[in-house]
Amino acid sequence: MKKTIISLLIVTLIATIFCGAVGCNPTGNTDPSSLVIWHDKEEAVITPLQDYVKKALPNITVTFERKSSLTDSLKLVGNDPNSAPDMFIFAHDKIGVFAEMNILTPVTDIIGEDFKSEYLPMTLSAVTYKEKLYQLPLYFETLLFMYNSKYMLENEVPETTDELLEYMKNNTGRGRYGFVEQHSTAYYSAGWIHAFGGCIIDDSGTPFPNGQAVKDALNYHTQFVNLMPGESEYNTVNTLFLNGKADATIGGPWMVPSARDAGIKLGIAPMPTVTGTRKSLAPYSGVQGIHVLKFAAENKAQTVKDFLNVLTASEVGIRLAMASGCAPAKTDCYDDERIKKDEMVQIMRQTAEIAVPMPNIPEMDVMWTVVDSLLIDVNLKKKNIDASFDTALEKANSLIDAMK
Amino acid sequence: MKKTKFVLAVILAMMTMFSLVACQLQPTPQPHVCESVCEICHRCTNADCKEDECKVKCAGHEPMYAVVISVPEDWQNPNLWAWSDPDGKGAFASWPGEPFTKMNDKYYCYVPGFVNTIIVNANQGTDAAIQTDGITIEREKNVLVTIAEDKSATVVDLPDTEVVPLYVEKFVVHANVPISWETVQMWAWSHPDGKGAFSTWPGETMVAETKDGEPTGWYTGKVPTWINRLIINGNEATDAEKTADMVIGEPKEMWITVAKDLTYEISYSDPDKAVENITVYAKIPASWTSPACWAWSHPDGTNAFGSWPGEALTQDGEWYTLSVPGWINSIIINGQVGGETLQTVDISVEAGKDLWIVLSQEVGSDGKYTATVTYEAPAE
């Protein structure tokens, strides 16, 4: 008897600890009239969504829950219906990881294929993994060439990278910079690598499939790095541009409202073309949208379907663009009179033609740190490019092998 | 009928002529010329004068005393560093102090009456930089200091034969200019009388500021407090290298940023000075443990701390406190209850101000706590 009681106590204790660790939801997650959606977005993005959904689906309670470590939490509880959300809003680059974990349902299984013709091809290609569409795209982000037109005059905006370099040489010094960017961060350097015909990883998971292009990009880019501050993390670059100490930068749309608030006379221009390759700097794009977890797709099929269908309305993209400067994933949003006037959103639409969606395969997870290390070796530690590249490639291969 | 018309025309012509003559006779208002001008600040000293031109009155001045120096020939661009010993009160803001003004074969500078110790230095920014030891002078006296080759100094009362120009109150102007400007000058005058601060265009050359031997991008000069118009110009002072006429409101230390398109901004505080930290005071529900603060700048998303949940708050009585960068404008207070992380909604706050945040006792329908923010300690 004593043994039984002790065993029961142990089982209870383990269950309690487990529930505590994963944030057990005692009410369960099977009520078809309610949906829980995790996200990591700011209120400027979520509020318009929330307002639209409330009106369109008055009989469904949709709770948007902000999670700071969303992907880590999903890795822990994604296949636990008691703890996982029904859906989540996130960038497309983790699709491969979650699809391999078998916690996602392709959205086309729920709402069919018809909606696809109305979306920008780049957004659809970004959210496709192993030929299945795992996200309903809402909007995308990509980097933009921004300048302070009080300092970089209209006739000085560079069309080529050689012109940019010349501008930097003539306008850097005395506490000012002609151009700044996060030069030693993989996300930012990708644009340069793509313009040389290289890439960080291909669809089959091969790192640096065109090594020479990566080395050429690094070598050419060094001249620019030498004219920028050594410290290149987000806060430094942001502060220099917003304080009017840097004439131009490559940054995300999230910088635009701050720049306008800071009194910067902001200009946005197409990405310069690399003189040697005649290809534009082609930054990564991140497509943000709704992912559906398997349990919800199976147990709340109609509610999830209704919800996704509501979010395919063009008005959703228009409202998001107006509230937070997002670039909608739906093509016809750009024809709306309200959006036509937004220079930044329209330039992002143009950039969508050249932007490269971040790879969504699981192997990309390890490449961010590999490329960051390579950039630090070359740009900051001034190590030999060939040797640094060989080290990075070796590390990438070993990490990818370890994943298998 | 013809006659009547003629008479009417004559009358009309006469009336027109009369009006014209009458207008000519109206006296044109003449600008008031102040007869009680302060020699130091050029403002009116007559408290009874109500004329517009005399609206800004002289507030009086601390007496200033001349330090005249004679230095060896190779001492170029000498400066004066001055203070009161032993209390250490300084006359000038930062080393190397106030530049001397050339006066025939000597130089002069003015100091307040409290100064009793000086250092003369020269050739700053070069390998030949040189300075004397502290030289004692008598307070409230005009003095002549002769520096020898070996840097020793002889101090005597200023002889009557040395006529020093009158003291003129000045303020510092800092200018940050387009990078293509290799020299920077300022031209200043008083409007509407047109009296100029400097004798010839393009005016006084400004001196490049340095920090740790590197140029900061700022140039410095001084202008009399009586000027109310200023032009910053560079190189040859062509139209493409000068600002428009700037109207100077308050004659006090200012920082002028001139952009490449020649637009300018005037600030009365150093725009490059780092933003000071602010203190966050938070009152949290009693059940919370390990309270922390997550803070960022919206909408650019610059985070104050490296990773969630941010920096731990420290208990100070019934408040939890933390010093955070002054530029943040969004904040979340979070904590633990029974292993679960609880948090407030995103709280928007004004940047640069200390914050008192009182959390609600009950959690909202979205699972988050609301909060009341004040910028002064709330009354108990």
Coordinates of N, CA, C and O in Angstrom, one line a residue, chain A residues 61 124 127 173 342 357 367 385:
Chain A
T61 N -13.3 33.3 -30.9 CA -12.4 34.1 -30.0 C -11.0 33.8 -30.4 O -10.5 32.7 -30.3
L124 N 5.5 33.1 -52.3 CA 5.1 31.7 -52.4 C 6.3 30.8 -52.4 O 6.3 29.8 -51.7
V127 N 7.8 30.3 -48.9 CA 7.1 29.5 -47.9 C 6.9 28.0 -48.4 O 6.1 27.2 -47.7
G173 N 34.9 60.6 -42.6 CA 35.9 61.3 -41.8 C 35.3 62.3 -40.9 O 34.1 62.6 -41.0
D342 N 2.6 55.2 -50.9 CA 3.7 54.9 -49.9 C 5.0 54.5 -50.7 O 5.1 53.4 -51.1
P357 N 14.6 34.9 -51.1 CA 14.0 34.5 -49.8 C 15.0 33.8 -48.9 O 15.8 33.0 -49.5
M367 N 24.0 27.8 -40.5 CA 24.8 28.7 -41.4 C 24.9 30.1 -40.9 O 25.9 30.8 -41.2
I385 N 41.4 35.6 -46.7 CA 40.0 35.2 -47.1 C 40.0 33.7 -47.5 O 39.0 33.0 -47.1

